[in-house]
mmCIF file of C-alpha atoms in Angstrom:
data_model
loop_
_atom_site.group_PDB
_atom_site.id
_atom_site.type_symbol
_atom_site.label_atom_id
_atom_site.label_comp_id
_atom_site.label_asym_id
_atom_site.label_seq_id
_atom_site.Cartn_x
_atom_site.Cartn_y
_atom_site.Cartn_z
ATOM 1 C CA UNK A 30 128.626 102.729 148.469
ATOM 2 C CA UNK A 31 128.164 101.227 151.544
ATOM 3 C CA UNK A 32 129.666 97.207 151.666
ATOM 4 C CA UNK A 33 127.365 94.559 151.721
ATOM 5 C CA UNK A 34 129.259 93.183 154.939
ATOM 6 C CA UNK A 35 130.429 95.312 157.924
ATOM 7 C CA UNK A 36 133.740 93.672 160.965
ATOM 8 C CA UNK A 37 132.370 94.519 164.465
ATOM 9 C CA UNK A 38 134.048 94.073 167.481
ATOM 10 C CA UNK A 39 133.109 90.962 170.085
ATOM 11 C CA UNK A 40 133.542 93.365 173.394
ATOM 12 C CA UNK A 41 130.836 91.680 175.123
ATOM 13 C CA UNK A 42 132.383 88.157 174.282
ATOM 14 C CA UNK A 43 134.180 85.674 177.156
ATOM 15 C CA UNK A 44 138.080 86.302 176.972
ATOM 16 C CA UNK A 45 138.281 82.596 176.573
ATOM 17 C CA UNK A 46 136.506 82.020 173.244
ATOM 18 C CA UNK A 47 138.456 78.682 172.948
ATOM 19 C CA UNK A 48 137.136 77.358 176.312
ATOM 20 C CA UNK A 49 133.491 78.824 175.276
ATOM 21 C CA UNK A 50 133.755 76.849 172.006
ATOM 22 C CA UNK A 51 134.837 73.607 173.171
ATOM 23 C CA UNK A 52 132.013 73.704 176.007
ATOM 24 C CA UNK A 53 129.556 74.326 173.262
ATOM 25 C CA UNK A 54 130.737 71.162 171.121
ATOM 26 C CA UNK A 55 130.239 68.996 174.083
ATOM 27 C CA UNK A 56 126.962 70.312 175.600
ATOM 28 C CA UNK A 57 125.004 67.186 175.443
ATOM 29 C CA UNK A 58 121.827 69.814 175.208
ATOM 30 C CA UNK A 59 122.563 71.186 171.972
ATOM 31 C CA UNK A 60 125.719 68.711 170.333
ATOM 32 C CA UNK A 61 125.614 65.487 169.343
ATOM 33 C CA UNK A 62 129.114 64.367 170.500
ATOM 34 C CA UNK A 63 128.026 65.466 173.974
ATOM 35 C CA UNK A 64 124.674 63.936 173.822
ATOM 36 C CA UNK A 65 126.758 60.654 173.076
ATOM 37 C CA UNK A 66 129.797 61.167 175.392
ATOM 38 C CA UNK A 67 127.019 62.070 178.390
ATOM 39 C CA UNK A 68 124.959 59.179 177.614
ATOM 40 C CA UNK A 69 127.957 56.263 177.078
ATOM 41 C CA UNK A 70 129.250 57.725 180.421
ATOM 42 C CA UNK A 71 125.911 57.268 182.606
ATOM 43 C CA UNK A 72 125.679 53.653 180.790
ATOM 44 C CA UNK A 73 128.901 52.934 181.458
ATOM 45 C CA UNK A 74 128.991 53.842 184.924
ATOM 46 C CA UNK A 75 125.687 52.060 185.464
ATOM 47 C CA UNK A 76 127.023 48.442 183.829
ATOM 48 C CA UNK A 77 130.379 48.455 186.116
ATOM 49 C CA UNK A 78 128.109 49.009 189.318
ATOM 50 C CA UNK A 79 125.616 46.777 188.256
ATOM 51 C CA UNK A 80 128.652 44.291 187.587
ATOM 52 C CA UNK A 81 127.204 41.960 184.902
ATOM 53 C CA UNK A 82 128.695 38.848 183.857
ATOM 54 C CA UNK A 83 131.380 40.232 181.489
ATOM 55 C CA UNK A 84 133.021 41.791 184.030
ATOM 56 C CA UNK A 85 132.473 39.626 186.809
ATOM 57 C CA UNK A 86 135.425 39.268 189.112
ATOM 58 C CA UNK A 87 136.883 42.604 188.347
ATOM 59 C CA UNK A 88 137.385 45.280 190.814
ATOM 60 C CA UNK A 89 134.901 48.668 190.311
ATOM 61 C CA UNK A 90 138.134 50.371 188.585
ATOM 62 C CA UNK A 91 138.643 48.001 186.472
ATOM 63 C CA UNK A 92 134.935 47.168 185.848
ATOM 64 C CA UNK A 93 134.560 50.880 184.775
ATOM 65 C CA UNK A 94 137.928 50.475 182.734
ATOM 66 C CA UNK A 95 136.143 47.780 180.886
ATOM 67 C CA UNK A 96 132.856 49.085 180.034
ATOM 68 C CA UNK A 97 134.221 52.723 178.972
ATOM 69 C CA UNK A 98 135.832 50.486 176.405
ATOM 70 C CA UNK A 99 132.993 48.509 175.378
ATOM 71 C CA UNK A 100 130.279 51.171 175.568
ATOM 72 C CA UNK A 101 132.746 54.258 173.982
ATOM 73 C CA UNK A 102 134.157 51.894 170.715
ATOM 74 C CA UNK A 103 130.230 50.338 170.259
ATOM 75 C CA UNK A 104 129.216 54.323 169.839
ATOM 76 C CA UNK A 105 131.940 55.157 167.177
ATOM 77 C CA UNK A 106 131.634 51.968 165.271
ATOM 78 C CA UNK A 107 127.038 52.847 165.374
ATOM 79 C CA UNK A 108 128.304 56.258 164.378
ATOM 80 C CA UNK A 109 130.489 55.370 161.447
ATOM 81 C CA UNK A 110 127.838 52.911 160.091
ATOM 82 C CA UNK A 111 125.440 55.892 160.640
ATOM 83 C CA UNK A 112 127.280 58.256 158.712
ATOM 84 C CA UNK A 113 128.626 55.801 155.274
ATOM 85 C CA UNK A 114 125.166 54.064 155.298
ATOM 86 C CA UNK A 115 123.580 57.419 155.334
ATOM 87 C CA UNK A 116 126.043 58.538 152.118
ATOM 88 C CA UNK A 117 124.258 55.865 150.017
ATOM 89 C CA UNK A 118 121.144 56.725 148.299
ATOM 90 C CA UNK A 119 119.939 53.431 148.792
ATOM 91 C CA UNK A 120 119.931 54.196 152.398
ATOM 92 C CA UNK A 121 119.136 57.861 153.027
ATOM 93 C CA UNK A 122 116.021 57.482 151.018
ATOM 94 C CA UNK A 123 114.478 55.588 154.024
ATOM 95 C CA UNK A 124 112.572 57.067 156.803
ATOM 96 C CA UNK A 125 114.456 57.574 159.640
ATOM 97 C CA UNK A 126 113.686 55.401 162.064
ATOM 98 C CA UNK A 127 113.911 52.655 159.527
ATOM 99 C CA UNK A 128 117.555 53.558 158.311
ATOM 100 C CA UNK A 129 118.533 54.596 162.385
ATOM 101 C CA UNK A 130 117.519 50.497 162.707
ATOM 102 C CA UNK A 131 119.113 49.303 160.036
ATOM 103 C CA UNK A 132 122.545 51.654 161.308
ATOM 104 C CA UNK A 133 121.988 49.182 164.404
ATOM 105 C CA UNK A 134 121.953 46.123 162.706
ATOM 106 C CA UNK A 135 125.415 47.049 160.798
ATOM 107 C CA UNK A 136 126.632 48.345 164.029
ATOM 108 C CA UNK A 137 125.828 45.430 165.970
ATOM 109 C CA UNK A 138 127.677 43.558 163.432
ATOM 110 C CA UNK A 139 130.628 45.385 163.483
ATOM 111 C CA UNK A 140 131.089 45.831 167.497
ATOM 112 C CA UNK A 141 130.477 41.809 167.354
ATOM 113 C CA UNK A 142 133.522 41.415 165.183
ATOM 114 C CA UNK A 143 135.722 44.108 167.030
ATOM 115 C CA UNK A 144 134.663 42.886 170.022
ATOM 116 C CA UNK A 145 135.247 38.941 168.870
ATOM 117 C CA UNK A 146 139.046 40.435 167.569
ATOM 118 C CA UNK A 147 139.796 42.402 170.035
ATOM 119 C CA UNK A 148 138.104 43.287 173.221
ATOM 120 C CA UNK A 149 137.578 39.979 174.514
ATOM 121 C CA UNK A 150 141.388 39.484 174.268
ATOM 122 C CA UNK A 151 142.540 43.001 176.093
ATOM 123 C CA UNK A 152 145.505 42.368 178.788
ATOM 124 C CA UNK A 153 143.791 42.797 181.725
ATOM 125 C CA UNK A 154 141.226 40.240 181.667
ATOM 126 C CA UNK A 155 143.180 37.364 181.321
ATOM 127 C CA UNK A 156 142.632 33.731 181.258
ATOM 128 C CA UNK A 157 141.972 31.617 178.472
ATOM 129 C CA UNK A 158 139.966 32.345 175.245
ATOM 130 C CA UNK A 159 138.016 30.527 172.662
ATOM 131 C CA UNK A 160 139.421 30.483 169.088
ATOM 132 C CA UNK A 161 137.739 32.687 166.483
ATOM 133 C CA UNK A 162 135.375 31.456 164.640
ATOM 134 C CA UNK A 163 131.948 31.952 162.843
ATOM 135 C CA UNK A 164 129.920 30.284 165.441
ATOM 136 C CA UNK A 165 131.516 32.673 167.853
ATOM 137 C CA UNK A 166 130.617 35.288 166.204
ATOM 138 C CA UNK A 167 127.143 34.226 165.752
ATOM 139 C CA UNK A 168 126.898 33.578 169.569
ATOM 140 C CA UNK A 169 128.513 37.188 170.516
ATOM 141 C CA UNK A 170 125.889 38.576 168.244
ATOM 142 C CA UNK A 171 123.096 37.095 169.651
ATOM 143 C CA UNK A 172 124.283 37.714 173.349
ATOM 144 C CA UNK A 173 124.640 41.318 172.499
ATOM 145 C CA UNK A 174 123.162 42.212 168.733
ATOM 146 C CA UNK A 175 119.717 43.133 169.960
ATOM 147 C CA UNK A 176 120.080 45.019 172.659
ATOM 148 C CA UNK A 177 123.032 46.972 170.614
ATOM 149 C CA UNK A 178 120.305 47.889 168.438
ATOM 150 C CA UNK A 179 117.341 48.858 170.812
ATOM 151 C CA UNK A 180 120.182 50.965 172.979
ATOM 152 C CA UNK A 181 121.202 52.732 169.785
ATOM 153 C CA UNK A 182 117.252 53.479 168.650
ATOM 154 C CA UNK A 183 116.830 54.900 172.092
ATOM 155 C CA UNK A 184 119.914 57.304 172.038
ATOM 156 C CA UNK A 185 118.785 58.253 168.547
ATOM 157 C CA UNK A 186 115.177 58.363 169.867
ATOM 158 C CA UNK A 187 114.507 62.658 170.643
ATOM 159 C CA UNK A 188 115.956 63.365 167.121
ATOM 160 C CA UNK A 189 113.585 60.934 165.516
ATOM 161 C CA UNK A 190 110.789 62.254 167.885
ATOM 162 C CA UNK A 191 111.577 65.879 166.909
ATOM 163 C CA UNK A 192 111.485 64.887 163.599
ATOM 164 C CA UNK A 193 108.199 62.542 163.536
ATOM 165 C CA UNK A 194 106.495 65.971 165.028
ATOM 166 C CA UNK A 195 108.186 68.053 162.198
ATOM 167 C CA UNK A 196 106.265 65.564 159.784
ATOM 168 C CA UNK A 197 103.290 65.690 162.030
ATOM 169 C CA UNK A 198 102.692 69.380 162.439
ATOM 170 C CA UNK A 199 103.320 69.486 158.265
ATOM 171 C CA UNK A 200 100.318 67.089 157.985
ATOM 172 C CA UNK A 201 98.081 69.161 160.112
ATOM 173 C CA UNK A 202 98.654 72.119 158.265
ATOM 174 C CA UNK A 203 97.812 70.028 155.009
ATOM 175 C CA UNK A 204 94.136 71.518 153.298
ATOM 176 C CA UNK A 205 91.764 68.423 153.690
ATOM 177 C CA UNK A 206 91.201 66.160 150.744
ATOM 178 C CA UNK A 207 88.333 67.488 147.809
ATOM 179 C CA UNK A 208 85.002 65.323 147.227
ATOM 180 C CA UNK A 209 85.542 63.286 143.747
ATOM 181 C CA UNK A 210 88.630 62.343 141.381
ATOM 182 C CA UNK A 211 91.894 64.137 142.302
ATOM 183 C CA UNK A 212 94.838 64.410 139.016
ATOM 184 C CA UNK A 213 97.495 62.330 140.100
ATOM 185 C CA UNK A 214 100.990 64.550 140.756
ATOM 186 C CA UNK A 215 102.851 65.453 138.271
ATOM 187 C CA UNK A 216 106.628 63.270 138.106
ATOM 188 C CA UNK A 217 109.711 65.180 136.755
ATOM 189 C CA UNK A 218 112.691 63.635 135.584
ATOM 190 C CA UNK A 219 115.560 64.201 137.382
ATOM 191 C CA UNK A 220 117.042 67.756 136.208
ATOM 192 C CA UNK A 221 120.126 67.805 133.898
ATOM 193 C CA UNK A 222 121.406 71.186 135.301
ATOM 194 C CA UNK A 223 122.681 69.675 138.562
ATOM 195 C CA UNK A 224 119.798 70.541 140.803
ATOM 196 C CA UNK A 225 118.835 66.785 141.671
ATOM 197 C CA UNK A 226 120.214 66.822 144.829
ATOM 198 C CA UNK A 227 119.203 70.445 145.488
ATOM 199 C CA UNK A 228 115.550 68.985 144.962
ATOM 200 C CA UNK A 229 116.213 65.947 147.635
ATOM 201 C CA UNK A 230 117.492 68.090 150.164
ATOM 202 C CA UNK A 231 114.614 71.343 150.273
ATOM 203 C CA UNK A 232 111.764 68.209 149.355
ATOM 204 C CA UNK A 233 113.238 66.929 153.317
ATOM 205 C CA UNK A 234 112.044 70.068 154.650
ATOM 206 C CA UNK A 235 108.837 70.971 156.217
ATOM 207 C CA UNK A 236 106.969 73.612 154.272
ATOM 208 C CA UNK A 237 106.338 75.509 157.637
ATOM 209 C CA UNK A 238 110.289 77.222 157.185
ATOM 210 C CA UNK A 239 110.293 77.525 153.287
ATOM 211 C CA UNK A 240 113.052 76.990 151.010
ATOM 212 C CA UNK A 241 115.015 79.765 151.327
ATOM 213 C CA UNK A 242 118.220 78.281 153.131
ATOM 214 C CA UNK A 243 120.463 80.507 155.337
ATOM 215 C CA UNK A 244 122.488 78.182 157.033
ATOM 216 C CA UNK A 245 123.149 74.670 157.781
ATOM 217 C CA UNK A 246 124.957 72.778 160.913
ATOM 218 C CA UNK A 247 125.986 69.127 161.151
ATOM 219 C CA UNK A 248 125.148 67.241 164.223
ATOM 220 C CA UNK A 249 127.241 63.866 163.079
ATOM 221 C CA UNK A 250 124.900 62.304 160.669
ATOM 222 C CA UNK A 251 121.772 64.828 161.511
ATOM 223 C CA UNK A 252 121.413 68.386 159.869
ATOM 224 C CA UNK A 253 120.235 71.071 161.396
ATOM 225 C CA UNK A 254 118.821 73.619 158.381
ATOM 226 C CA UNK A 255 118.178 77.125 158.825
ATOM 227 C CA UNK A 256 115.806 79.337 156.758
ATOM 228 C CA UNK A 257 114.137 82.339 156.502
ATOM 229 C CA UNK A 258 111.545 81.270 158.382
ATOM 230 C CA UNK A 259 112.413 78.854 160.886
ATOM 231 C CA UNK A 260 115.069 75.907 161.397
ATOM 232 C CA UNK A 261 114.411 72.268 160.880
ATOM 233 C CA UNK A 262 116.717 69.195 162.097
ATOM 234 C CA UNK A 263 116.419 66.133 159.199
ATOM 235 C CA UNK A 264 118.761 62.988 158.469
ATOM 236 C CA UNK A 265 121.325 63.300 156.412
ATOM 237 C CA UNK A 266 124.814 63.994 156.100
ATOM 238 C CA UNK A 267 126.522 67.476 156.231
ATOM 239 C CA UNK A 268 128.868 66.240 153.306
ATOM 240 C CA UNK A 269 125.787 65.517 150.989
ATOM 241 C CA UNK A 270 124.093 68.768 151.749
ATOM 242 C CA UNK A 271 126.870 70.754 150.586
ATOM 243 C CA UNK A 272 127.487 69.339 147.553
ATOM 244 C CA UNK A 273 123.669 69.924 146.955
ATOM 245 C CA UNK A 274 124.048 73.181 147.483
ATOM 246 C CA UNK A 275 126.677 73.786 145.439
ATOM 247 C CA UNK A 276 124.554 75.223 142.672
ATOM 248 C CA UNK A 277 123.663 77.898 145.399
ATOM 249 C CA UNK A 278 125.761 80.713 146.334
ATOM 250 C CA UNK A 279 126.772 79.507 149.835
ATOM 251 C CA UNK A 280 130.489 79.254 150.880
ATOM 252 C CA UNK A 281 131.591 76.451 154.089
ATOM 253 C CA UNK A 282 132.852 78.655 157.319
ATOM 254 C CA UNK A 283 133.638 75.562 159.680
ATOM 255 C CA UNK A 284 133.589 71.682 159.429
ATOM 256 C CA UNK A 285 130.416 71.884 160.523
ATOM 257 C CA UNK A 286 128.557 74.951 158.916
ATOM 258 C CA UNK A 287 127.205 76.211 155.650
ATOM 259 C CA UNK A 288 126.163 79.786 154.689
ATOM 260 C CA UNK A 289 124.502 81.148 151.953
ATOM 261 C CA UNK A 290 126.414 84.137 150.716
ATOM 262 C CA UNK A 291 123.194 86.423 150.143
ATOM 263 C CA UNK A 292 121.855 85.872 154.005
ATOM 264 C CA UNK A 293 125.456 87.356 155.330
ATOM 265 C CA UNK A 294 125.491 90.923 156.776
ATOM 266 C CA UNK A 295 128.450 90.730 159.138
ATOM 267 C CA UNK A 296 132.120 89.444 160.474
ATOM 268 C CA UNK A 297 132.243 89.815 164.279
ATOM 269 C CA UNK A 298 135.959 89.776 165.843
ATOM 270 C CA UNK A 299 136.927 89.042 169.152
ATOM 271 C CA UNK A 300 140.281 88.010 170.234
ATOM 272 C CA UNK A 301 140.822 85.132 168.080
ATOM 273 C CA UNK A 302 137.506 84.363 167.606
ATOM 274 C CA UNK A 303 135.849 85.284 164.285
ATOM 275 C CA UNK A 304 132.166 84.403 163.978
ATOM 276 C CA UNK A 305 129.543 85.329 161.192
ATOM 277 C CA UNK A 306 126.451 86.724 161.459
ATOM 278 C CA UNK A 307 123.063 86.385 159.330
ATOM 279 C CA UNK A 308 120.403 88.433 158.602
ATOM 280 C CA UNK A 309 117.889 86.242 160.455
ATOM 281 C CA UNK A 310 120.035 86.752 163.553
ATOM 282 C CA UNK A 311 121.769 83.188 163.675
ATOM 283 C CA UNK A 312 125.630 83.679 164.430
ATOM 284 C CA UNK A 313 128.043 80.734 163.977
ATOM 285 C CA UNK A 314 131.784 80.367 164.157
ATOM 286 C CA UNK A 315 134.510 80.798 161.337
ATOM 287 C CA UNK A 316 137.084 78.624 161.621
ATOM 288 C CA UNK A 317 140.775 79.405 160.135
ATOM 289 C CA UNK A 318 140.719 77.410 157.497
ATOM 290 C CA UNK A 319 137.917 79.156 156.115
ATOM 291 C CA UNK A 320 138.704 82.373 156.763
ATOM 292 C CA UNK A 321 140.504 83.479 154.203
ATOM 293 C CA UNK A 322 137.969 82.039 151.721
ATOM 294 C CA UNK A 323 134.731 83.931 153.640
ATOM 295 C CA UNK A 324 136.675 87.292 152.672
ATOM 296 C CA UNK A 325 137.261 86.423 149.603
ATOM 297 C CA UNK A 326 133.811 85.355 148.556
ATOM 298 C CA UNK A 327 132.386 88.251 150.277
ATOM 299 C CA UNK A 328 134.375 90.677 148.056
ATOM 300 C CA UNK A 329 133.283 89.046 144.728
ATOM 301 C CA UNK A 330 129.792 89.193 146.266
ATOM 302 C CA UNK A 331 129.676 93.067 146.785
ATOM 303 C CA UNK A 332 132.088 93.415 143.719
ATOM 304 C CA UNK A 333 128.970 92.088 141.974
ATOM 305 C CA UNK A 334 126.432 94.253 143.824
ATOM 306 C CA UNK A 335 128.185 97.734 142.927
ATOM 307 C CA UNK A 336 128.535 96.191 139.177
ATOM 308 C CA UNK A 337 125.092 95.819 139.038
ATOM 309 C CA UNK A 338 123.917 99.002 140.713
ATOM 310 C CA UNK A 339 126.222 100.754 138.297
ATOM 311 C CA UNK A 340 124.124 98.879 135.192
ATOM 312 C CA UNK A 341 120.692 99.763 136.820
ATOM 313 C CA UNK A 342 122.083 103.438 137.949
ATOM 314 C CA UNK A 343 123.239 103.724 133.695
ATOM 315 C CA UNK A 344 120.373 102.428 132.517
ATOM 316 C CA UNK A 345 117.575 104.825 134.008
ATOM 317 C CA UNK A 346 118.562 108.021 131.901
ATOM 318 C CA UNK A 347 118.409 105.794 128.664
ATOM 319 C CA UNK A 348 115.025 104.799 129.924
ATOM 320 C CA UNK A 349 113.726 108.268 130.759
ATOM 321 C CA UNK A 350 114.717 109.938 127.387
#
């Protein structure tokens, strides 16, 4: 019997799959990190030859110095808010641009402190500073807390836009409303068996693309899910969404991707490059860790298949006679 999974060759593949991978994890088109790195870059660039007042008096190297700093430890301490506040039901249950705020307010809070601590205090400024202290705090956070937050709603801004028009295009498609009384909707408890979050997660996506996951990619703290049907990109953590799908077949490949066992149809190899490929055409990379595990899982999952072709194949003649 034929396997449920076939290994085929990457001949048409770059000879520098390493170099091809790393290019694809910082193209700010398609990644995250590179959407971040391009944009903190162009800011930062922009604020040392605009010279503001923080950096007055400092030559262009050192003004650039100065705002990589600032600009590049604001956007990890927005994206580690991002991605705890977003672990926290509390928190993921809001609409996105109303948790992507409230990300900004935390994160304006933190850089205030770090930047309070630390950054106003770095060697090569100099001079004299103020002690620490809460009114210090409150005035760094006022000179800087709003426009921390506006600058991090506009960097989040074409996710949330793709995903307003996700939520749009799923209203448009909605039947209009009957003439007269409508029953109000049913409410289920949440299930015993585990499939709670299971529930959250597919209720996130639009009905356009189903519920039949293939795949699923983590952009930081956005999710990029793959069906059947068609991809959608929602908020929420990569973490979460696997351990909702744990109660599906599925197995993790990379850090950043998810694939459900039954969608699998092939291991490509090239050089040291492995990569995975789906029956809806999507290929992603398999990482080393994970390797190991894939073949594994794939085994027990055509193990399975010839059991149960045998069964079906044994129980025909019983059902003829």
């Amino acid at each position: 019997m034929k396997a449920g999974y076939e290994q085929v060759p990457l001949s048409s593949r770059s000879h520098f799959p390493t170099l091809d991978g790393l290019v694809a994890q910082i193209d700010p088109r398609t990644s995250w990190i590179g959407y971040l790195i391009a944009a903190g870059t162009l800011l930062s660039i922009g604020l040392a030859l605009s010279e503001p007042s923080a950096s007055a008096g400092l030559g262009l190297p050192a003004r650039l110095v100065f705002w990589l700093i600032h600009v590049s430890s604001a956007l990890f301490l927005f994206e580690v808010a991002q991605i705890y506040l977003g672990r926290i039901a509390l928190f993921e249950r809001l609409p996105p641009l109303l948790l992507v705020m409230t990300v900004g307010m935390v994160g304006a809070f933190l850089f205030a402190v770090f930047n309070l601590l630390l950054l106003d205090r770095i060697a090569f400024l100099g001079g004299d500073h103020e002690p620490i202290s809460i009114l210090g705090l409150i005035e760094e956070l006022r000179d800087s807390g709003a426009i921390s937050v506006l600058f991090w709603v506009l960097l989040n801004s074409p996710r949330l836009i793709i995903i307003a028009q996700q939520q749009g295009a799923e209203h448009a498609d909605e039947p209009p409303p009957l003439d007269g009384p409508v029953a109000p909707p049913v409410t289920a408890s949440e299930p015993s068996d585990g499939r709670g979050p299971l529930l959250e997660l597919l209720s996130r996506l639009p009905r356009r693309i189903g519920t039949d996951i293939v795949a699923i990619s983590a952009e930081l703290h956005y999710l990029r899910v793959y069906t059947s049907a068609g991809e959608a990109l929602i908020l929420m953590s990569f973490g979460r969404a696997v351990k909702a799908l744990g109660v599906v077949p599925g197995q993790l490949i990379h850090r950043s991707h998810w694939v459900a066992l039954p969608h699998m149809v092939a291991l490509e190899s090239g050089g040291n490059r492995v990569s995975c490929r789906l029956n809806t055409g999507l290929v992603l990379p398999v990482s080393r860790t994970y390797r190991a595990s894939l073949r594994a899982a794939l085994a027990a999952r055509d193990e399975q298949l010839v059991l149960k072709s045998a069964q079906r194949m044994s129980i025909v003649p019983n059902s003829i006679r």
